[in-house]
Coordinates of C-alpha atoms in Angstrom, one line a residue:
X1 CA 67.0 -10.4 5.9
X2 CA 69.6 -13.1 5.7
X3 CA 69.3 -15.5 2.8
X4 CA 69.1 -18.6 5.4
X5 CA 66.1 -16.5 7.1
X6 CA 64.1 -16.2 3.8
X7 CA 64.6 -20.1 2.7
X8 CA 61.2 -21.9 3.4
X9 CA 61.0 -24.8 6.2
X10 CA 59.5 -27.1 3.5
X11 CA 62.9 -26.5 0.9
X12 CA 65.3 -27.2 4.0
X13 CA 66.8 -30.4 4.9
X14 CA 70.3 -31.7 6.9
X15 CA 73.2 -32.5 4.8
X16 CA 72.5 -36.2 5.1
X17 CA 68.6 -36.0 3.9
X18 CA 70.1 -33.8 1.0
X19 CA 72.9 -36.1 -0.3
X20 CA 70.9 -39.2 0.4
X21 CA 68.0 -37.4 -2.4
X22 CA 71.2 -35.9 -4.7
X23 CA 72.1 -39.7 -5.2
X24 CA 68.7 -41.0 -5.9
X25 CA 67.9 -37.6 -8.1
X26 CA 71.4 -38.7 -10.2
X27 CA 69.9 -42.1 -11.1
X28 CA 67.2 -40.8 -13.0
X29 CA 70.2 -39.3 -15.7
X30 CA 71.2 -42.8 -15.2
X31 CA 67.7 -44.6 -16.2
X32 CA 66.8 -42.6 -19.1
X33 CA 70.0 -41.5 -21.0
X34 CA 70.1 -44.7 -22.3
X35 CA 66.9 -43.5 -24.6
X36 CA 69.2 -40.9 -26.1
X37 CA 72.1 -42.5 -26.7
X38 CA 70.8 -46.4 -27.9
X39 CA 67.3 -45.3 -29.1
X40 CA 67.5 -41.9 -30.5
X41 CA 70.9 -41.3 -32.0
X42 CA 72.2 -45.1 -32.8
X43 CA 69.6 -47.1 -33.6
X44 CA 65.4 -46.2 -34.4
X45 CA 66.3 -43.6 -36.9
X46 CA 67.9 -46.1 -39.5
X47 CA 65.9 -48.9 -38.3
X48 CA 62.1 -47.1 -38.5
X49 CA 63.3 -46.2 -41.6
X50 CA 63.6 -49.6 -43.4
X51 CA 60.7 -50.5 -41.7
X52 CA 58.7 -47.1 -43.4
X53 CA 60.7 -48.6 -46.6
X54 CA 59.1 -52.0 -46.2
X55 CA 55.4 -50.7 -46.2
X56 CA 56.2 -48.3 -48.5
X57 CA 54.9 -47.9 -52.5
X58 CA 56.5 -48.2 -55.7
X59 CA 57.4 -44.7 -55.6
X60 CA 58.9 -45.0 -52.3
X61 CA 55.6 -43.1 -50.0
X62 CA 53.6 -44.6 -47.1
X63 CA 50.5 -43.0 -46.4
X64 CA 49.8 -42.0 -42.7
X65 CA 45.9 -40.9 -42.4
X66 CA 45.9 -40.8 -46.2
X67 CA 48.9 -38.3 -46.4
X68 CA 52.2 -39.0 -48.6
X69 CA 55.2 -39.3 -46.9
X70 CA 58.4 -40.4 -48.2
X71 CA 59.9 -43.2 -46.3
X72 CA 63.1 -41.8 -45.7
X73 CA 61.4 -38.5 -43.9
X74 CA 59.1 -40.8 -41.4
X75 CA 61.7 -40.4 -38.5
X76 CA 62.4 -36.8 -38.8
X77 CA 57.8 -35.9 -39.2
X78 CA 58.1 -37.9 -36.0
X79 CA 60.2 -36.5 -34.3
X80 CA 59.2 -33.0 -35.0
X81 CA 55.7 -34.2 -33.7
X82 CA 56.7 -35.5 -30.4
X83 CA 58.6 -31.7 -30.0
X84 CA 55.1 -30.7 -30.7
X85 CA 53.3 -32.7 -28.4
X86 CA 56.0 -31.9 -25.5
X87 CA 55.4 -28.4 -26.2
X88 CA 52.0 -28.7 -25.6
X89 CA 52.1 -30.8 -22.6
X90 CA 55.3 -29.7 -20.5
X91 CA 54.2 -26.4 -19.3
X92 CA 50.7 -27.9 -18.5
X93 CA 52.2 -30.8 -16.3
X94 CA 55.1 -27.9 -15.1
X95 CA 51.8 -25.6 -13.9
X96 CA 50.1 -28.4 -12.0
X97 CA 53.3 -30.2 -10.8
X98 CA 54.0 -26.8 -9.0
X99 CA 50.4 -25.8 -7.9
X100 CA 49.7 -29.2 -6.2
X101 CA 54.0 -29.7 -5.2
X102 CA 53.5 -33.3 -6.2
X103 CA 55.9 -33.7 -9.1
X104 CA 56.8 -37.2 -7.9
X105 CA 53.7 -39.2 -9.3
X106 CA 53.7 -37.1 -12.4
X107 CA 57.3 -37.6 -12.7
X108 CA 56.8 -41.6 -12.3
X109 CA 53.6 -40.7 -14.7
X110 CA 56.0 -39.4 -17.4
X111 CA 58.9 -41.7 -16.9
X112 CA 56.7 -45.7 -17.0
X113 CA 54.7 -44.0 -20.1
X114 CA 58.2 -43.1 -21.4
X115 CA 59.8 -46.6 -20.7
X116 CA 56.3 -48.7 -21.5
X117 CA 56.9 -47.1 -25.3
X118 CA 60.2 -47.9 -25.6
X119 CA 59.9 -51.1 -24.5
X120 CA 57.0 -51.6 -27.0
X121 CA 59.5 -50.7 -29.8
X122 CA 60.3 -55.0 -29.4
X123 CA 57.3 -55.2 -31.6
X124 CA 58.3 -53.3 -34.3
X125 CA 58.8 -55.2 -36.8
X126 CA 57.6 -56.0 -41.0
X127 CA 55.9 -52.9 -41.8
X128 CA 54.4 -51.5 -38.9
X129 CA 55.8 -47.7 -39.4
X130 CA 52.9 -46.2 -38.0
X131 CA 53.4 -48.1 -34.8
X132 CA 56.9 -47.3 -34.8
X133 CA 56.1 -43.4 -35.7
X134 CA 53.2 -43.8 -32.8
X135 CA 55.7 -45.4 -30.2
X136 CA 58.4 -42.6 -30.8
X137 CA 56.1 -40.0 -30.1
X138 CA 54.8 -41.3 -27.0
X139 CA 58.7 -42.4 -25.9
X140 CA 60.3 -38.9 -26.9
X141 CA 57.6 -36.3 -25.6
X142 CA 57.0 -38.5 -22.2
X143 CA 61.0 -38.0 -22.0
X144 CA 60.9 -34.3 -22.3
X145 CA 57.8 -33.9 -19.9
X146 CA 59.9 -35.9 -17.0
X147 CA 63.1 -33.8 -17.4
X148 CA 60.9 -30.5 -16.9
X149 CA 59.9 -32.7 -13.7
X150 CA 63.5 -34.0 -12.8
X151 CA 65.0 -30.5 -13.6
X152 CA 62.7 -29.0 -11.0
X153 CA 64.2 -30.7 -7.9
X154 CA 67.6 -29.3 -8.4
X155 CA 66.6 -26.1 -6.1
X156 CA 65.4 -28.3 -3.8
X157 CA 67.6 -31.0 -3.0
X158 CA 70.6 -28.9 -3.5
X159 CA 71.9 -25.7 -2.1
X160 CA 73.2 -22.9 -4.1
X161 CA 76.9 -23.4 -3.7
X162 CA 76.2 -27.6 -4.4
X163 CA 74.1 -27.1 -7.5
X164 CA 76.9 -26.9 -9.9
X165 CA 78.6 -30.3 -8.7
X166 CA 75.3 -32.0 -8.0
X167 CA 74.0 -31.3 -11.6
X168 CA 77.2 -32.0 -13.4
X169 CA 77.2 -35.4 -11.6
X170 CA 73.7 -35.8 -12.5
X171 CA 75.2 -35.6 -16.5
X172 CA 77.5 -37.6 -15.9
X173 CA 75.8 -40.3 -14.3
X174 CA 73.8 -40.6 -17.3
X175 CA 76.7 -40.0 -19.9
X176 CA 78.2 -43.5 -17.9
X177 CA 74.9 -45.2 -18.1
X178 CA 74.9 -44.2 -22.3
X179 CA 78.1 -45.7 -23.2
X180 CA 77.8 -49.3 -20.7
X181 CA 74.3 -50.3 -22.8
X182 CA 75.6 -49.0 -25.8
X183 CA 78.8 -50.6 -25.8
X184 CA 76.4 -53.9 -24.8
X185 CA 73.8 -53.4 -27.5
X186 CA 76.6 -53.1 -30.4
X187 CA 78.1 -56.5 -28.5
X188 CA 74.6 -58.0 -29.7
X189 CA 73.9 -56.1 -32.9
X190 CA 77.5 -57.2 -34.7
X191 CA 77.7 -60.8 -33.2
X192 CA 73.5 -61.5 -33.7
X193 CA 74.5 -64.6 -35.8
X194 CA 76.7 -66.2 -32.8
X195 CA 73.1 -65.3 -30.3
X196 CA 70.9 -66.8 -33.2
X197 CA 69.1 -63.9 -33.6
X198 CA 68.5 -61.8 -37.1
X199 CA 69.6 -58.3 -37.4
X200 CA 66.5 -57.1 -37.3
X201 CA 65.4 -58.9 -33.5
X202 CA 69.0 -57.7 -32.6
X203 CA 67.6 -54.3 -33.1
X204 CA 64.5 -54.7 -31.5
X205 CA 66.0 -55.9 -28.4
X206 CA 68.3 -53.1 -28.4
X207 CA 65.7 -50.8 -28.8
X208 CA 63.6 -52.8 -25.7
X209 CA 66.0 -52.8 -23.8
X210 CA 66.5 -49.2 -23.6
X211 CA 62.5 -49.3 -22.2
X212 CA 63.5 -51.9 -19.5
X213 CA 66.4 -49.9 -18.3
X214 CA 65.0 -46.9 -17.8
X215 CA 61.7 -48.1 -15.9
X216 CA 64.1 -50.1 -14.0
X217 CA 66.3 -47.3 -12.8
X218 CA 63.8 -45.1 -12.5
X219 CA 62.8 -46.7 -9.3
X220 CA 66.0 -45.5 -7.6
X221 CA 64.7 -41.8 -7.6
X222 CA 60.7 -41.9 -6.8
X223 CA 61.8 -43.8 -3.7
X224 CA 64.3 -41.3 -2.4
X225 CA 63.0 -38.0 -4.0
X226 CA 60.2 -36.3 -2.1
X227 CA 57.5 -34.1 -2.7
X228 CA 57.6 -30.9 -0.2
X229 CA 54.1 -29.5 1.3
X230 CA 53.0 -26.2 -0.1
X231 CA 52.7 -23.0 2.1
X232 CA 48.3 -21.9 2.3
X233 CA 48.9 -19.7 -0.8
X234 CA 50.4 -22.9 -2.9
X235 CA 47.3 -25.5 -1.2
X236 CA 45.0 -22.9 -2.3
X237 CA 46.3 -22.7 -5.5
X238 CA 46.7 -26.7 -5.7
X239 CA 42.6 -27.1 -4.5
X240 CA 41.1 -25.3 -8.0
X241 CA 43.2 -29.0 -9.6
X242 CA 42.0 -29.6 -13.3
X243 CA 44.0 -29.0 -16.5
X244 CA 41.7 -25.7 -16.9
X245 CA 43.7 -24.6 -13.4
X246 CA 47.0 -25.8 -15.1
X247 CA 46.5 -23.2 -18.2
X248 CA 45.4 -20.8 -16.5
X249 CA 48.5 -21.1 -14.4
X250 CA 50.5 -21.3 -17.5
X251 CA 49.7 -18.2 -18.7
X252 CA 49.9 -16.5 -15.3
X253 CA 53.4 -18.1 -15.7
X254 CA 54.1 -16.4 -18.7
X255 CA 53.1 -13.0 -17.2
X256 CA 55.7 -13.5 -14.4
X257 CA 58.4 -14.1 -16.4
X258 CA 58.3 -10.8 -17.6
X259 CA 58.6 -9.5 -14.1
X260 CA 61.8 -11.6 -14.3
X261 CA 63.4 -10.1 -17.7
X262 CA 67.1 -11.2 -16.3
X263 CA 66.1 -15.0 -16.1
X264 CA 64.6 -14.4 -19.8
X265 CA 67.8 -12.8 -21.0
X266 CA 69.6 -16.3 -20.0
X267 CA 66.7 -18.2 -21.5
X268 CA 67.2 -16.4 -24.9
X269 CA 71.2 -17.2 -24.8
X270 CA 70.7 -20.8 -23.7
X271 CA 68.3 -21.2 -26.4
X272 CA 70.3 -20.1 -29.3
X273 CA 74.0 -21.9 -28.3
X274 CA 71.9 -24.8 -27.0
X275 CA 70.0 -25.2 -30.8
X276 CA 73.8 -25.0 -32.1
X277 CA 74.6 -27.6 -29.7
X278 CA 71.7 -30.1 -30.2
X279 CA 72.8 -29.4 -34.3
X280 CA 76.3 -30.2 -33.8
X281 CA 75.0 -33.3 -32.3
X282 CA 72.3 -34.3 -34.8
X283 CA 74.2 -34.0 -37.7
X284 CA 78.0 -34.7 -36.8
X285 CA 77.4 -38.4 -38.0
X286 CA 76.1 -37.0 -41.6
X287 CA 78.8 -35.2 -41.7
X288 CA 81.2 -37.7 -41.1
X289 CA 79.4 -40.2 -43.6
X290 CA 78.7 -37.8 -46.4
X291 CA 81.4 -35.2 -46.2
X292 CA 84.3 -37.1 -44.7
X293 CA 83.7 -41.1 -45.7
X294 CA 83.8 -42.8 -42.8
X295 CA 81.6 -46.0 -41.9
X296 CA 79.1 -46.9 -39.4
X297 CA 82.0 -48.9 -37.2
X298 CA 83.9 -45.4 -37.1
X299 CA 80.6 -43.2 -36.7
X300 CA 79.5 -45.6 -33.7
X301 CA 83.0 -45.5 -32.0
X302 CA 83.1 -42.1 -32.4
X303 CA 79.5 -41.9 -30.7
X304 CA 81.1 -44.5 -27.6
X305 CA 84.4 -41.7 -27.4
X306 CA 81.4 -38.8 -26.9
X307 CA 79.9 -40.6 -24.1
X308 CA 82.8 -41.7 -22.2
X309 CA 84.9 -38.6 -22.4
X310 CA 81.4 -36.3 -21.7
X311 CA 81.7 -37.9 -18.0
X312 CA 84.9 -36.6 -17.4
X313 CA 84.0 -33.2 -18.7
X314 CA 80.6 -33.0 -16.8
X315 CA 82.7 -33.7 -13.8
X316 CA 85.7 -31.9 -15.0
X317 CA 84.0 -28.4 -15.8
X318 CA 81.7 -28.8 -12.8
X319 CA 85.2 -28.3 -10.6
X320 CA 85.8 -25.4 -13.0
X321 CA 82.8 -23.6 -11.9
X322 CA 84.0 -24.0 -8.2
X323 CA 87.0 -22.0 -8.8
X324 CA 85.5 -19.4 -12.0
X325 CA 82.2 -19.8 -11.6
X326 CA 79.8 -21.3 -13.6
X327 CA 78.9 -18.4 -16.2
X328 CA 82.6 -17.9 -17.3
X329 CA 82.6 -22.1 -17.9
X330 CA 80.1 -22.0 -20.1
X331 CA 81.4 -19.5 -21.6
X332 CA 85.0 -21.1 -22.2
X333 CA 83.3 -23.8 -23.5
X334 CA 81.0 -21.8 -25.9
X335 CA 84.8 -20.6 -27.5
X336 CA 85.9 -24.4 -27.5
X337 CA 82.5 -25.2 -29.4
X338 CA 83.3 -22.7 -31.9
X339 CA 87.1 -23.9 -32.6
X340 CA 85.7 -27.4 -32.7
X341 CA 83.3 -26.2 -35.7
X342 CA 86.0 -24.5 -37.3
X343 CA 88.5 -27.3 -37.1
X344 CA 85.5 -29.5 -38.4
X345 CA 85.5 -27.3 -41.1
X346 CA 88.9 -28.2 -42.1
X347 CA 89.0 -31.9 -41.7
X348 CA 90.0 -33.9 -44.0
X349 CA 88.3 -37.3 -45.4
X350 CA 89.1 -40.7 -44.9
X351 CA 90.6 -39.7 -42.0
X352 CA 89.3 -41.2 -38.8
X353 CA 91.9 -40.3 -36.2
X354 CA 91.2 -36.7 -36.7
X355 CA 87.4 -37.3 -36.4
X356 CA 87.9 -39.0 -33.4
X357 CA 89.9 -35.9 -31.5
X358 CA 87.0 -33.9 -32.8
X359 CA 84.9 -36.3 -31.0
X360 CA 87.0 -36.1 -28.1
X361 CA 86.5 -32.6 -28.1
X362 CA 83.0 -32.7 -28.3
X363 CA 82.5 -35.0 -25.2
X364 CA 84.7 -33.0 -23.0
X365 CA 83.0 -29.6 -23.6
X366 CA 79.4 -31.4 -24.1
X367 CA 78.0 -32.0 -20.6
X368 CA 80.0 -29.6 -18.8
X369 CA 77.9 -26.6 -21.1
X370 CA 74.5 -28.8 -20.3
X371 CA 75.2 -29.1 -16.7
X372 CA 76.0 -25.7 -15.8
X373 CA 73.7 -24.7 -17.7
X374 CA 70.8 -26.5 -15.7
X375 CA 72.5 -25.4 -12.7
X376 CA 73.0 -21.4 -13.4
X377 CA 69.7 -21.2 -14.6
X378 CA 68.0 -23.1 -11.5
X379 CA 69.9 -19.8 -9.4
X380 CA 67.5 -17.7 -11.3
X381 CA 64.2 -19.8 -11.1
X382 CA 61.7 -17.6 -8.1
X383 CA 61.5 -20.2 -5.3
X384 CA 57.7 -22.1 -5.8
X385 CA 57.6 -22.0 -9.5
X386 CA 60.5 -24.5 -10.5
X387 CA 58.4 -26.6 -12.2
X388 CA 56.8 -24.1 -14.6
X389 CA 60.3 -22.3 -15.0
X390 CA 62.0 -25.5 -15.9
X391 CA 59.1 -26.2 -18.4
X392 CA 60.2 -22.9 -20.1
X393 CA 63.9 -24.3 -20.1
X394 CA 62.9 -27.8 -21.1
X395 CA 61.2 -26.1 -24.3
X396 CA 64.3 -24.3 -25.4
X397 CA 66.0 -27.0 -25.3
X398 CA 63.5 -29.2 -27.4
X399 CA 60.5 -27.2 -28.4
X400 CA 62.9 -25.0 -30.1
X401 CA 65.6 -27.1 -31.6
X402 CA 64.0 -26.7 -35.0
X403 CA 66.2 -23.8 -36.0
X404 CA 69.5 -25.3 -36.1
X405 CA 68.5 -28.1 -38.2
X406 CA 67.2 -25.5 -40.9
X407 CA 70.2 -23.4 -41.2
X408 CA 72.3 -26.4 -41.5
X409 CA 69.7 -27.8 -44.5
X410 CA 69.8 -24.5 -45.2
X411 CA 73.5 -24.0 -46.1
X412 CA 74.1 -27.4 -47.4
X413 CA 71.1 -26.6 -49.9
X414 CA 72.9 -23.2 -51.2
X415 CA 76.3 -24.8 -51.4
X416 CA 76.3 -28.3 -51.8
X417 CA 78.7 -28.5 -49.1
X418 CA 78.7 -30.3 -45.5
X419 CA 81.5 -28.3 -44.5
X420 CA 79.7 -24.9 -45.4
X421 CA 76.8 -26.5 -43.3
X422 CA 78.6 -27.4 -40.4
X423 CA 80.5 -24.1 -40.6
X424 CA 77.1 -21.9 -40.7
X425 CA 76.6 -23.3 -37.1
X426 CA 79.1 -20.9 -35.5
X427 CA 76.4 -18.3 -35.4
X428 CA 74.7 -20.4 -33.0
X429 CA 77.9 -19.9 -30.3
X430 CA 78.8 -16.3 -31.0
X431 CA 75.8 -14.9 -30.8
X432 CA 74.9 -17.4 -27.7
X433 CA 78.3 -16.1 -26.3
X434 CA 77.6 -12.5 -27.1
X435 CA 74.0 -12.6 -25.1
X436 CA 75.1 -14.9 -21.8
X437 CA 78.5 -12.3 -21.3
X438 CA 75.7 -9.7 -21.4
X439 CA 73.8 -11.5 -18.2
X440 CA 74.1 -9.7 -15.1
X441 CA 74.3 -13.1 -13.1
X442 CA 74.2 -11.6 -9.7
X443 CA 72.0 -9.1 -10.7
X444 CA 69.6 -11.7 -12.1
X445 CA 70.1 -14.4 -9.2
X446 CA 68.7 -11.3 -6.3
X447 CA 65.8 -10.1 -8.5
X448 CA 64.8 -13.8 -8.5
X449 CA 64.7 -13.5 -4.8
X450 CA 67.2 -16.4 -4.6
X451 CA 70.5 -16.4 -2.2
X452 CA 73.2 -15.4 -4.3
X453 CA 76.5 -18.3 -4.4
X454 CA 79.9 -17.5 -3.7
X455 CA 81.0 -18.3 -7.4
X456 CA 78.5 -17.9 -10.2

C-alpha cells in the first residue's frame, strides 16, 4: 500500500486549502512569542521581583499561604509552579483534544486564558506579588498547554516533505514578532519621562501589552485552522467526553508509546540538548552581568541581536534540511552549540563586541534546532494521536527544563565560577548529539506508520 493510499480523507486537502491554513497556523508563533521575549526574559522577572521586595519583611521574606519566601526567589517558585501545573494539564487537554479532534476551541481556550493574564499583569503594581506570582502561573502554563495544541496541527496542515519549511517559518514568524514589540517596549521603557509615565507604568504597559498582542493575533489562526472529523473508532472514543475519559486516555497514551520505542529514543535526545538549550538561554544574561560586566543596555541589545538573527536561521537551516535533511541539521547545529559554550568559556569581560558574536551565534543556530526539531519529531507522531504525542514533546521541553538549571547552580556552587557553570552545559549537547546520531530516522518514521520524506 502506497503512502498516498493510507493517508485518511479527513488529513487531506489541495495545495491552496493547505497553504491558506500554513499562513494562519504561522501567526499563532507570531501572537504569542511576544510572551517570551517581552514578558518572560526582559521584563516580569526583575520587575515581580521589586514588587516581592516592596511587600517584603525586614529580613527580606514575603509570606505566600503563611510560607517564607525570599523576595528575590518569588519569580523562579513561580515559574517552577506554572511547569508544574502545565505538566498536569497538557497531556489531559492533549488526550481530549485528540479523542473529540476539536483542538480549535481548546486551543482558543488556552490561548484568551493565556493573553487575559498577561494582560492583567497592567495591575501589578505596589505590593501585590501574590497577584503577580498568580498571573504568571496562569500566563505561562496556559502558553505551554496551547503549543501542545498548535504543535499538533503540523501533520495536518502540512505534508511530509513541507513540514520542515513550514515549521521553521512558523519560528521565525514569531522570532520577527519578538524583536518588533521588544524593540517598541524598550522605545517606551528608556524614554517614560518624555510619555509622562513612571518607570514602573512603563513596565506595566509593556508587560500588557504583550497580553493584547497575543489575543489579538491569535485571531488570525482559529479563523483559518480547522478541526478535522474523526473516523467511528475516534467519535466513539470522543462520546465517553469527561476529564475521567481524558486520563484514562493519557495513560493508554503512555502504554502506546512504548509500542513506539523509536519516537521515545528521539524524545530522550530532544529532552536532554533541548534542557541545555533552554539553560543556555536562561542564564546567558547572568552570565554576561556577573561573569563578564556588562549592563542591562548591552544584555538587552544582545537579547534584540538573538531575535533578529534567529529568523534568518529558522529560515536559513530550514533550506539546510531540504538539501541534508533535517536530522544531520540538528545535528550540525548541536556541534555549533557546543563551540559556542566553549568559546563562552573563554570570553573575556568588559568586552561587549565579543558577547555580541556569541549572541549572533546563538540566534542563528537557535530556531533552526527548535524548528526541526518540531518538524522531525511530527514524522514520528502515529497519525490520530498528535495531540497527545505533542503533549509528551511539549513536556520535555518545559515539564523537564529543571535539570539544566541545577547543574549550572550546581557548578557555579562548587567553583564559584560562571565560566565553570556555563561550561558544565556541554554535557547537555554531547550526550543529546550522541543519542539523536543513534536514531534510526527512517526506521522510526515507518514503524510510526507515517510516509517516509525524501530528505530526513
Amino acid at each position: 500500500m502506497t503512502a498516498s493510499t493510507t493517508e485518511p480523507e479527513e488529513y487531506a486537502a489541495g495545495p491552496a486549502e493547505r497553504r491558506r491554513e500554513q499562513r494562519g497556523w504561522y501567526f499563532y508563533d507570531f501572537a504569542c512569542s511576544v510572551y517570551s521575549t517581552s514578558v518572560l526574559t526582559v521584563f516580569l522577572g526583575p520587575y515581580l521581583t521589586s514588587v516581592a521586595r516592596a511587600a517584603a519583611d525586614a529580613e527580606g521574606f514575603v509570606h505566600p499561604l503563611g510560607i517564607p519566601v525570599r523576595a528575590g526567589s518569588l519569580f523562579a517558585y513561580a515559574v517552577s509552579a506554572s511547569i508544574v501545573v502545565a505538566v498536569l494539564v497538557m497531556p489531559l487537554v492533549g488526550a481530549v483534544a485528540d479523542r473529540t479532534g476539536r483542538k480549535k476551541p481548546l486551543l482558543a481556550a488556552a490561548a484568551y486564558l493565556g493573553a487575559a493574564a498577561t494582560a492583567g499583569m497592567f495591575f501589578l503594581a505596589g505590593d501585590r506579588y501574590l497577584l503577580g506570582a498568580f498571573l504568571l502561573i496562569v500566563a505561562n502554563a496556559s502558553l505551554s498547554v496551547s503549543m501542545v495544541l498548535y504543535n499538533a496541527y503540523l501533520p495536518q496542515i502540512a505534508e511530509p516533505d513541507e513540514r520542515d519549511t513550514v515549521s521553521s517559518r512558523g519560528w521565525a514568524f514569531g522570532y520577527t514578532s519578538g524583536a518588533l514589540v521588544l524593540v517598541l517596549n524598550l522605545v517606551l521603557y528608556q524614554g517614560h519621562d518624555s510619555f509622562g509615565l513612571t518607570e514602573g507604568e512603563a513596565v506595566r504597559i509593556c508587560l500588557a501589552s504583550a497580553g493584547v498582542w497575543w489575543g489579538a493575533f491569535a485571531i488570525v489562526p482559529l479563523r483559518r485552522l480547522r478541526d478535522r472529523q474523526l473516523g467511528a473508532e475516534g467519535r466513539g472514543g470522543a462520546a465517553e467526553g469527561g476529564v475521567g475519559s481524558g486520563w484514562r486516555q493519557l495513560r493508554a497514551t503512555l502504554k502506546d508509546m512504548r509500542r513506539h520505542p523509536l519516537t521515545l529514543s528521539f524524545l530522550l535526545a530532544y529532552l536532554i540538548y533541548n534542557d541545555g538549550v533552554q539553560t543556555v538561554i536562561s542564564q546567558a544574561s547572568l552570565f554576561g552581568s556577573e561573569e563578564l560586566g556588562l549592563d542591562q543596555t548591552t544584555l538587552i541589545t544582545a537579547v534584540l541581536l538573538v531575535q533578529v538573527l534567529a529568523v534568518a536561521g529558522a529560515l536559513g537551516m530550514g533550506r539546510l534540511a531540504r538539501t541534508y535533511g533535517a536530522k544531520r541539521t540538528i545535528l550540525a547545529s548541536l556541534a555549533v552549540w557546543t563551540l559556542i559554550l566553549v568559546a563562552g568559556y573563554f570570553l573575556p569581560a568588559d568586552a561587549p563586541v565579543f558577547f555580541f558574536f556569541l549572541a549572533a551565534a546563538i540566534g542563528l543556530v537557535l530556531g533552526g534546532s527548535q524548528a526541526l526539531s518540531r518538524s522531525l519529531f511530527s514524522h514520528l507522531v502515529p497519525r490520530g494521536k498528535e495531540a497527545e504525542y505533542f503533549s509528551a514533546y511539549e513536556m520535555s521541553d518545559r515539564g523537564l527544563s529543571w535539570l539544566g538549571p541545577l547543574v549550572f547552580g550546581l557548578a557555579y556552587q562548587l567553583t564559584g565560577s560562571y565560566r565553570d557553570a556555563i561550561i558544565s552545559l556541554v554535557i547537555f549537547f554531547v550526550v543529546g548529539f550522541a543519542l539523536l546520531a543513534r536514531v534510526p530516522v527512517r526506521r522510526a518514521v515507518e514503524a510510526a506508520g507515517n510516509p517516509i520524506p525524501d530528505r530526513i
